[in-house]
Short mmCIF file of C-alpha atoms in Angstrom, two decimals:
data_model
loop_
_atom_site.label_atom_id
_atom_site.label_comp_id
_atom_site.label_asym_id
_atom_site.label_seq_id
_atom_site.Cartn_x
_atom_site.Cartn_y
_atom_site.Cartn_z
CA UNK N 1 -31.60 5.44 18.20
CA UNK N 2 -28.49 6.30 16.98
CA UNK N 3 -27.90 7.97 13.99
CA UNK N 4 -25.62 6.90 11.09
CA UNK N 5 -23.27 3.98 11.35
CA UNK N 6 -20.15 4.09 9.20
CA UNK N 7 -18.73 1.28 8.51
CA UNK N 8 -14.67 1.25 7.59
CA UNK N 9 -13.23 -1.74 5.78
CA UNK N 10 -10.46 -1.17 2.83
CA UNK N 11 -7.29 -0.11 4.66
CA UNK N 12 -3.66 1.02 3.97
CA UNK N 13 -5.20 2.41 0.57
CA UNK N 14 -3.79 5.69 -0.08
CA UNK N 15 -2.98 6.04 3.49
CA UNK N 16 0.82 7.15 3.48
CA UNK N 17 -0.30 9.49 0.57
CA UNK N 18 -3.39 10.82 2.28
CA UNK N 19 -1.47 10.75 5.63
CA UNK N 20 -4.71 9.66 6.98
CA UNK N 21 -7.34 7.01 6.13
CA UNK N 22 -10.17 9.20 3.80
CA UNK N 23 -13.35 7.36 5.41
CA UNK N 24 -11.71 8.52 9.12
CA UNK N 25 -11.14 11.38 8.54
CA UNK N 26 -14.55 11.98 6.45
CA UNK N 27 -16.43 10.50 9.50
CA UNK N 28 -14.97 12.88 11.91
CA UNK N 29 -15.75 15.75 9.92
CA UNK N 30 -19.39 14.69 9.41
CA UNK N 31 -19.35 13.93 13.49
CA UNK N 32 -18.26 17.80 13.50
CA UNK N 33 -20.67 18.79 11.55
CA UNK N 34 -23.10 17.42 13.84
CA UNK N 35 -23.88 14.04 13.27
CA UNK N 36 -24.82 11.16 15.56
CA UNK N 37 -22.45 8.41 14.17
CA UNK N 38 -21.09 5.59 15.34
CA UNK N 39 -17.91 3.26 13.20
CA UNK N 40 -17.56 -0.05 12.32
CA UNK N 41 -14.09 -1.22 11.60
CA UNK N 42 -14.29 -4.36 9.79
CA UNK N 43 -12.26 -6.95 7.43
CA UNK N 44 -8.46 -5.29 7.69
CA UNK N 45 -10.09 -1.89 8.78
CA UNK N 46 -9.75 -3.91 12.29
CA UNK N 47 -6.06 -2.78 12.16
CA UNK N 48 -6.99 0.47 12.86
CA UNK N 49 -7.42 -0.43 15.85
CA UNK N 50 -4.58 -1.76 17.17
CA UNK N 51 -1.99 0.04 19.18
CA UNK N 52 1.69 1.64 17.61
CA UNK N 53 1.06 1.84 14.35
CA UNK N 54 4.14 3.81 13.06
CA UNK N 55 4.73 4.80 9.32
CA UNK N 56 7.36 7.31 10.03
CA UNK N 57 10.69 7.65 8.34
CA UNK N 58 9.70 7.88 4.52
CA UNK N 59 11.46 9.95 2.12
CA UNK N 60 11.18 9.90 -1.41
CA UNK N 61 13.05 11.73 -3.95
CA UNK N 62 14.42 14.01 -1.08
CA UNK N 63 11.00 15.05 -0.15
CA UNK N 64 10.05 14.07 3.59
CA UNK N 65 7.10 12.79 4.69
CA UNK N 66 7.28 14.55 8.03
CA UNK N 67 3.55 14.27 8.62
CA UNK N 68 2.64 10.21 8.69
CA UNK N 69 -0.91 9.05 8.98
CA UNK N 70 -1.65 7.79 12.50
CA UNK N 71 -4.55 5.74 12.12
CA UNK N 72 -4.75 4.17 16.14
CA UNK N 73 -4.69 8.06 17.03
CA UNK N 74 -7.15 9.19 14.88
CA UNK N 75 -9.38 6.12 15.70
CA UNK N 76 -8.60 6.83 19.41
CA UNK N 77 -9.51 10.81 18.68
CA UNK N 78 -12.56 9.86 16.96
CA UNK N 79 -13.91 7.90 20.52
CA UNK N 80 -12.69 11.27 22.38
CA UNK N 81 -15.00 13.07 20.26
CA UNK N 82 -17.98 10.99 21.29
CA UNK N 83 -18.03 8.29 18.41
CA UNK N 84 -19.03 4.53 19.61
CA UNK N 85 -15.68 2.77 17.40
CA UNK N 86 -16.94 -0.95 17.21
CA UNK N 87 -14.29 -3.66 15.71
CA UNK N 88 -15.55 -7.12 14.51
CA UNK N 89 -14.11 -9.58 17.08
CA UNK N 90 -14.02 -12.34 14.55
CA UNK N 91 -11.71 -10.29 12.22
CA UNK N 92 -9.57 -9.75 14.87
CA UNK N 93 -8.55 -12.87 15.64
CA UNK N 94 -8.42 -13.82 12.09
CA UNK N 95 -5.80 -11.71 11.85
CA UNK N 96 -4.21 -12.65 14.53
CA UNK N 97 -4.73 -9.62 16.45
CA UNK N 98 -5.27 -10.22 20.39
CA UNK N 99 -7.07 -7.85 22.91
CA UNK N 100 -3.82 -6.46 24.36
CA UNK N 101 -3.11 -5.13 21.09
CA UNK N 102 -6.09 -2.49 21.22
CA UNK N 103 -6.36 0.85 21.62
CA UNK N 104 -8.82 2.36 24.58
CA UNK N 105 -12.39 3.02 24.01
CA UNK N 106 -12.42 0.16 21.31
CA UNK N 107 -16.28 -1.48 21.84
CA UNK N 108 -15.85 -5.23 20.10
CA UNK N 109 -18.33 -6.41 18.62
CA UNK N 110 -19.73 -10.25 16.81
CA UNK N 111 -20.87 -10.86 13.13
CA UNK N 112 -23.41 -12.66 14.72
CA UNK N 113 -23.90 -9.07 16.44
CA UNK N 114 -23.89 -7.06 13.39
CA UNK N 115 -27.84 -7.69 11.90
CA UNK N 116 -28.70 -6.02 15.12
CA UNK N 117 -25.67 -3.05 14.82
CA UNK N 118 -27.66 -2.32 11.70
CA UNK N 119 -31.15 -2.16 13.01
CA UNK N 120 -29.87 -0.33 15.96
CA UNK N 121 -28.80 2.62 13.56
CA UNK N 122 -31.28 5.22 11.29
CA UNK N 123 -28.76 4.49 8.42
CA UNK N 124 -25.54 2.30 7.17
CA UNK N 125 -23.12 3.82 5.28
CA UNK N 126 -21.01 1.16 3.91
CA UNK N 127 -17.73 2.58 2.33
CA UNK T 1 17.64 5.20 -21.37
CA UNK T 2 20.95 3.67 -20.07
CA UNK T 3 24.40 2.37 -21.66
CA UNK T 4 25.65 -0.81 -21.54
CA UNK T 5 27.06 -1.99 -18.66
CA UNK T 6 24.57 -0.05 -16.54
CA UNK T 7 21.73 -1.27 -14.26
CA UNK T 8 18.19 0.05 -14.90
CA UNK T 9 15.03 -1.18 -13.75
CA UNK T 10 11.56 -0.68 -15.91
CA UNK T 11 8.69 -0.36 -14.03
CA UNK T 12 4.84 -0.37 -15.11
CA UNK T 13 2.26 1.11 -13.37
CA UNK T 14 -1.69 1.96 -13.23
CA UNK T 15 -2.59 2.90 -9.86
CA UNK T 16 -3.88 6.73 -9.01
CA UNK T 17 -2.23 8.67 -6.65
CA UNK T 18 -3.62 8.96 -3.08
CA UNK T 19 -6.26 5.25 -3.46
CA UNK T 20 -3.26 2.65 -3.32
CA UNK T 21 -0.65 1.84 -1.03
CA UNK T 22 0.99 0.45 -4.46
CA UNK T 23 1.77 3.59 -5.71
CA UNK T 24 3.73 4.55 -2.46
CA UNK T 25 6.15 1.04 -2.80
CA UNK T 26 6.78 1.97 -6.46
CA UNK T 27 8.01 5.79 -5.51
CA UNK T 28 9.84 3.67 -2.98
CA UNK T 29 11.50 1.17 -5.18
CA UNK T 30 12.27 4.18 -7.88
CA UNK T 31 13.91 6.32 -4.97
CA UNK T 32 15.96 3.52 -3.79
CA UNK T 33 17.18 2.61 -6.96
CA UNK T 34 17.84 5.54 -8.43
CA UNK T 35 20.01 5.92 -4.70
CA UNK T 36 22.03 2.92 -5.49
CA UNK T 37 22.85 3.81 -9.27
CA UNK T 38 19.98 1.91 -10.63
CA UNK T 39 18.63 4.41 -13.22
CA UNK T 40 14.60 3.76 -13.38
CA UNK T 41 11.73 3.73 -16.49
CA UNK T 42 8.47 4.24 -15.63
CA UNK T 43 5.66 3.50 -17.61
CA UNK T 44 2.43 5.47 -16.30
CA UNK T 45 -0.77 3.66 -17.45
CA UNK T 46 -4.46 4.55 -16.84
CA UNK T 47 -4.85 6.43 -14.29
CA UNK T 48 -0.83 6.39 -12.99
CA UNK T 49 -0.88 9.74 -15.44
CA UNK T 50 -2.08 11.53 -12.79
CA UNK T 51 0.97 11.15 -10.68
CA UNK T 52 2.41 13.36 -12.45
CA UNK T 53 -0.08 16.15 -12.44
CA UNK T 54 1.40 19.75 -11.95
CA UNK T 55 -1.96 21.24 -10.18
CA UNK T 56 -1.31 19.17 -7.25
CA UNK T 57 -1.86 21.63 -4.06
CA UNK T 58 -1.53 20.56 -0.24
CA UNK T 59 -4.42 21.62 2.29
CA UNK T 60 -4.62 22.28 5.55
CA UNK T 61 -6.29 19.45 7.82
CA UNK T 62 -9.33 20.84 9.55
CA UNK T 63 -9.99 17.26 11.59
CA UNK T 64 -6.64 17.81 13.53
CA UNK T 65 -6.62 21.46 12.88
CA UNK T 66 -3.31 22.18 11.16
CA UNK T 67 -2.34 24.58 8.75
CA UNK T 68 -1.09 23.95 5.08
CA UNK T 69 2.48 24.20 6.45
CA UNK T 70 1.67 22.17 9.48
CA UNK T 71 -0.08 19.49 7.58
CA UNK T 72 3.00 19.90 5.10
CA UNK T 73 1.32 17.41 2.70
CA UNK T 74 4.03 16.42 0.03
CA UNK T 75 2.00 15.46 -3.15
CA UNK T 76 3.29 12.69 -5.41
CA UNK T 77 3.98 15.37 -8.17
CA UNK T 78 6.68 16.59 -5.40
CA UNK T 79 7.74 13.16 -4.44
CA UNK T 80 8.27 12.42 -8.54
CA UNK T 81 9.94 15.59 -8.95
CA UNK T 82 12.48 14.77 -6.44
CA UNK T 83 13.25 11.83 -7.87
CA UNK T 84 13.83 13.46 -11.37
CA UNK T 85 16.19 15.43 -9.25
CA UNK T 86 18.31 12.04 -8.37
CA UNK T 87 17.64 10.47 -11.82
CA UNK T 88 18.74 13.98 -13.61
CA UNK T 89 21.87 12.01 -15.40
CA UNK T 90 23.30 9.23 -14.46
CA UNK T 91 21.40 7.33 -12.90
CA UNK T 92 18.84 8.68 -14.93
CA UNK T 93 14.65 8.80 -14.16
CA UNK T 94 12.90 8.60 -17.57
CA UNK T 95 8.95 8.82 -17.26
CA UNK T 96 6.49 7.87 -20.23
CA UNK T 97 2.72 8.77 -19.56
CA UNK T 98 0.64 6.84 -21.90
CA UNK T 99 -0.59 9.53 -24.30
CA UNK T 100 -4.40 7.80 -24.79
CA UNK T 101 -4.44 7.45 -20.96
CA UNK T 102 -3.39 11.03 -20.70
CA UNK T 103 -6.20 12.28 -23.16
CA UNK T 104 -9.24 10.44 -22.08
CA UNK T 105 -8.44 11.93 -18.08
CA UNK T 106 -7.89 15.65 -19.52
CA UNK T 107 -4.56 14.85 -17.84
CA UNK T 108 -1.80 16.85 -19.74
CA UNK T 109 -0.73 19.47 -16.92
CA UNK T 110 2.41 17.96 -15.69
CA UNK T 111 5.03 18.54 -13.88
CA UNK T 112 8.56 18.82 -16.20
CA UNK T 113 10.02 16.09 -16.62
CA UNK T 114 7.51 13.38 -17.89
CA UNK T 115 7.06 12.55 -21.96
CA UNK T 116 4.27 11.21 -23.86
CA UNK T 117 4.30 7.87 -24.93
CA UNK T 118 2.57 4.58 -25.69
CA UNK T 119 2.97 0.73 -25.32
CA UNK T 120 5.73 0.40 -27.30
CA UNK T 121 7.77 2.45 -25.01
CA UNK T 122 7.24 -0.09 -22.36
CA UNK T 123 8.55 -2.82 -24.90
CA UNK T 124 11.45 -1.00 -25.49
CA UNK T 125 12.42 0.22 -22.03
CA UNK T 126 11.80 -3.76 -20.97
CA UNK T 127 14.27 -5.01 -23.95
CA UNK T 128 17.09 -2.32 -22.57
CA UNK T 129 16.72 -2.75 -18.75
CA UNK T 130 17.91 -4.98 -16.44
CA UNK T 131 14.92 -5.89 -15.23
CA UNK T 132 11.26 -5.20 -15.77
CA UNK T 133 8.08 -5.16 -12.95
CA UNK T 134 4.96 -4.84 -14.10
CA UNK T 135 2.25 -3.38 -11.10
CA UNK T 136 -0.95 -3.72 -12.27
CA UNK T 137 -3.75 -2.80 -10.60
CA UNK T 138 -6.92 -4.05 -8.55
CA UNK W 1 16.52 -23.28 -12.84
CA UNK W 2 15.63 -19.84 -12.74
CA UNK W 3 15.26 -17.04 -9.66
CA UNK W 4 11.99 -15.64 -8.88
CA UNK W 5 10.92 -13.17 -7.15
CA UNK W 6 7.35 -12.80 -5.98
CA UNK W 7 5.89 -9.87 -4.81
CA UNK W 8 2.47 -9.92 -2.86
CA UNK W 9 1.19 -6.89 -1.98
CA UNK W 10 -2.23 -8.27 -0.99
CA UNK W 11 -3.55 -10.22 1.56
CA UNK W 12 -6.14 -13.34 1.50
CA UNK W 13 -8.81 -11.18 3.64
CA UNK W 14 -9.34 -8.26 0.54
CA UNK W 15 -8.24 -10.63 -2.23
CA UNK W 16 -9.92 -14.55 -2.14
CA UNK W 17 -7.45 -15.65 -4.99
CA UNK W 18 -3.81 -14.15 -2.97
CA UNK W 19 -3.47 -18.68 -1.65
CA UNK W 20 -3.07 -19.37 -6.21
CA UNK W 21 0.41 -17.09 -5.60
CA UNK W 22 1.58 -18.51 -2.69
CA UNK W 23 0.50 -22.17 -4.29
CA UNK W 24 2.04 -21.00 -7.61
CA UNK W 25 5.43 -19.99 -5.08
CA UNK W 26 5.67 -23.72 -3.47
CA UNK W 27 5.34 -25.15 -7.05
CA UNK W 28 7.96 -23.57 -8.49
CA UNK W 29 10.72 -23.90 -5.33
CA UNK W 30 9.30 -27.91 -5.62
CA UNK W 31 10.20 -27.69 -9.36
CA UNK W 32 13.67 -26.64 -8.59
CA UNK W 33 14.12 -23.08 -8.88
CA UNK W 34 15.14 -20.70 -5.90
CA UNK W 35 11.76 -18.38 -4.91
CA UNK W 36 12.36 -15.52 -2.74
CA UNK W 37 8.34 -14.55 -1.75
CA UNK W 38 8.44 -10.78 -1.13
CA UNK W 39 5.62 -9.49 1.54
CA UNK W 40 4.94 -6.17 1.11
CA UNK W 41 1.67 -3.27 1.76
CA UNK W 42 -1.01 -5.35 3.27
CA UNK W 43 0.53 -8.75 2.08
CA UNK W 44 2.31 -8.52 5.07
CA UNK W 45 -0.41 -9.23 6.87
CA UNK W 46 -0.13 -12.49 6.49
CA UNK W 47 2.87 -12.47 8.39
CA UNK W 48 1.43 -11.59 11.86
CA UNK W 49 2.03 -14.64 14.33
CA UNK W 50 -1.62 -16.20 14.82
CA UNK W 51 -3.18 -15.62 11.49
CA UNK W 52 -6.15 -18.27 11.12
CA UNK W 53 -5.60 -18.77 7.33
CA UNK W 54 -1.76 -19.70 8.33
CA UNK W 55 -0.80 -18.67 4.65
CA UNK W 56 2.76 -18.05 5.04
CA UNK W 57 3.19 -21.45 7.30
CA UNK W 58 1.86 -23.53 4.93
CA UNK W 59 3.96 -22.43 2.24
CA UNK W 60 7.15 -23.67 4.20
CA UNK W 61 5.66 -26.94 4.65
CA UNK W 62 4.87 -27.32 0.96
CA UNK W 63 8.08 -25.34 0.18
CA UNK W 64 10.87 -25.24 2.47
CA UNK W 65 13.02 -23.66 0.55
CA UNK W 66 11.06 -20.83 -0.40
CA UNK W 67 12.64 -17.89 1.46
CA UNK W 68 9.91 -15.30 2.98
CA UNK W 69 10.73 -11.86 3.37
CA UNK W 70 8.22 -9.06 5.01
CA UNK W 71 8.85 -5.19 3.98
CA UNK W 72 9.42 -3.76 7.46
CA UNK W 73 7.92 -0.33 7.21
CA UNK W 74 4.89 -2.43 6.03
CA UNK W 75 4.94 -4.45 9.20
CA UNK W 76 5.87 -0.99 11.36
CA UNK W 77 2.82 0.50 9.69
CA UNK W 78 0.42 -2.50 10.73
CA UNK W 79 2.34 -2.33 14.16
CA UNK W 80 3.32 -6.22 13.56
CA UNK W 81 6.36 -5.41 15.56
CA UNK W 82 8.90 -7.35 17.69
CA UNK W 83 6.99 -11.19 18.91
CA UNK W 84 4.48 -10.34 16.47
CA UNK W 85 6.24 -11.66 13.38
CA UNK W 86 5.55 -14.84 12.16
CA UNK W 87 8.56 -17.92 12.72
CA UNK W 88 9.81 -18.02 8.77
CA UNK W 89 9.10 -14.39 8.10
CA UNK W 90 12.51 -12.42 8.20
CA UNK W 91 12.31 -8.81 8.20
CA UNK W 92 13.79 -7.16 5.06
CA UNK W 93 13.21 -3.55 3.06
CA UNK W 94 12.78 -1.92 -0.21
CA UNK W 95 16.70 -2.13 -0.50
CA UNK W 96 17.27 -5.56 0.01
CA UNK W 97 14.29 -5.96 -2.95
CA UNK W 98 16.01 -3.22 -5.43
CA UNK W 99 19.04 -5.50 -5.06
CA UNK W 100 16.61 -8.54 -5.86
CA UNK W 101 14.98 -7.08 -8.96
CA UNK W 102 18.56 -5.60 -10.15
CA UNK W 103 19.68 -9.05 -11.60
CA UNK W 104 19.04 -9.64 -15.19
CA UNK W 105 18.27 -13.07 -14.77
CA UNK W 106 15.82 -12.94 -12.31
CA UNK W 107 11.91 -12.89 -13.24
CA UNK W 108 10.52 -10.43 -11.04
CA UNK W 109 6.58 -10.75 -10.33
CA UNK W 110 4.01 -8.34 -8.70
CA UNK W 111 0.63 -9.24 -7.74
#
């Protein structure tokens, strides 16, 4: 049985600021650090997912932000590294949001699905 | 504060830095203003004090694996300070952090620029502007 | 008569009360006055074509007049780019806004 699923679902919070999304980027350390976790993106976390994302260009006051987050890259790098990345079809299309917008590696998944997503998982960390 | 005849825009805000894309459109808005002439009042409620905060340090990103310098993470202190840099006279930046907000969060270490205040600065910054946007928060 | 603009920054999926601004939009472009309805952080998300809630489209049926404008580094950071965009949503920036807000008469309004 898998181990932890982490489930992802405020988005575009802090993320220009951060230059990442925190709950990402916390995931993939605690997959470094050894964990068995899978993610669930969910409500606008969804948009994670989807392909050419670009917040480049900013500048404030002078100062550059030469470094924008990447969010489809890190979710992307986050499957490399051996994390199952489910999405909630049904917020998908609710958004608007069709399958040719996805990144690879992207495992879609129902609400109906999601009762057994939990069982299937030792414990649910719900950010 | 401006002169007659001059555009300024007073803006309100209560967001922290680095949990809001809010905060991020209001640095915008003050940058492009202050670009265009507009000089800019901020009023920094609750926890907006602490975008102002001196001790802000970048870090290295051990998920990607880049350095401090790679990673060249500009905090909002350095965004704000630039833009005291374009609002240094006309147009001018002037920055009130609520003075309650400031003592409850231990949040006095700023970077120069900023001045203590309270509501009534708001009031009068909204009476002598142009305009006035208030940004609450969520 | 009076010009508004109003600023959403959030979208119906986070926020369940974001359809009282749009409503409170329509009312006031019915009652006369000219409403520019500024899209902006995820509020723009309401301006990806195929939304189910079709927020933004039923505004211009209540509200033709409203005009509907979309922050584009918002909609670059979503990656609502090029046929994605909504019909009625027009592309705009923090510039074209500044110019907005820096009118004395205007009532300016952030949720």
């Amino acid at each position: 049985m898998p181990g932890i699923l982490s489930i992802v679902e405020r988005a575009y919070h802090g993320t220009i600021e951060e230059q990442d999304d925190t709950i990402l980027w916390l995931s993939h350390m605690v997959k470094n650090a050894g964990a068995d976790l899978s993610i669930l993106l969910r409500s606008n976390a969804v948009n994670y997912a989807v392909k050419g994302q670009d917040a480049s260009g900013l500048s404030i006051g002078g100062v550059a932000l030469s470094v924008p987050p990447t969010l489809d890259t890190d979710v992307v790098a986050l499957s490399t590294a051996g994390v199952t990345v489910y999405v909630v079809e049904e917020d998908l299309s609710d958004r608007g949001i069709g399958n040719d917008e996805l990144c690879d590696g992207i495992t879609k998944v129902k609400r109906s699905g999601l009762a057994k997503l939990f069982d299937d998982h030792d414990a649910v960390w719900h950010w | 504060m401006t002169t007659s005849g001059e555009k300024s825009i007073t803006i309100a805000l209560m967001d922290p830095p680095y949990e809001s894309g809010t905060t991020t459109t209001a640095l915008r808005i003050m940058d492009t203003a202050l670009r265009k002439g507009i000089s800019v009042n901020v009023f920094a409620y609750e926890g907006a004090v602490n975008l102002t905060m001196r001790g802000q340090a970048p870090h290295p990103n051990p998920v990607k694996g880049t350095s401090i310098e790679e990673q060249d993470h500009p905090s909002t202190a350095k965004f704000i300070a630039g833009l005291f840099t374009l609002g240094a006279d006309s147009p001018k930046l002037e920055w009130v952090n609520c003075g309650l907000c400031v003592d409850e969060r231990g949040a006095g270490e700023w970077i120069d620029g900023p001045r203590r205040g309270g509501p009534g600065d708001l009031f009068k910054f909204s009476q002598e502007s142009t305009n006035t946007l208030i940004i609450g928060t969520r | 008569m009076a010009d508004y603009v109003l600023i959403e920054s959030r979208d119906p999926f986070e926020y369940s009360d974001t359809g009282y601004f749009y409503e409170v939009a329509a009312d006031l472009s019915k009652a006369g006055n000219n409403v520019t309805f500024f899209l902006v952080q995820n509020g723009v998300l309401t301006a990806r074509k195929g939304i189910s809630n079709r927020a933004v489209d039923k505004l211009q049926k209540a509200a033709p007049g409203v005009k509907v404008l979309a922050d584009e580094f918002s909609l670059r950071e979503r990656a609502i780019i090029g046929g994605k965009l909504a019909s009625g949503v027009t592309s705009s920036d923090v510039d074209e806004l500044v110019d907005l807000l820096a009118v004395s008469s205007v009532k300016a309004i952030w949720h």
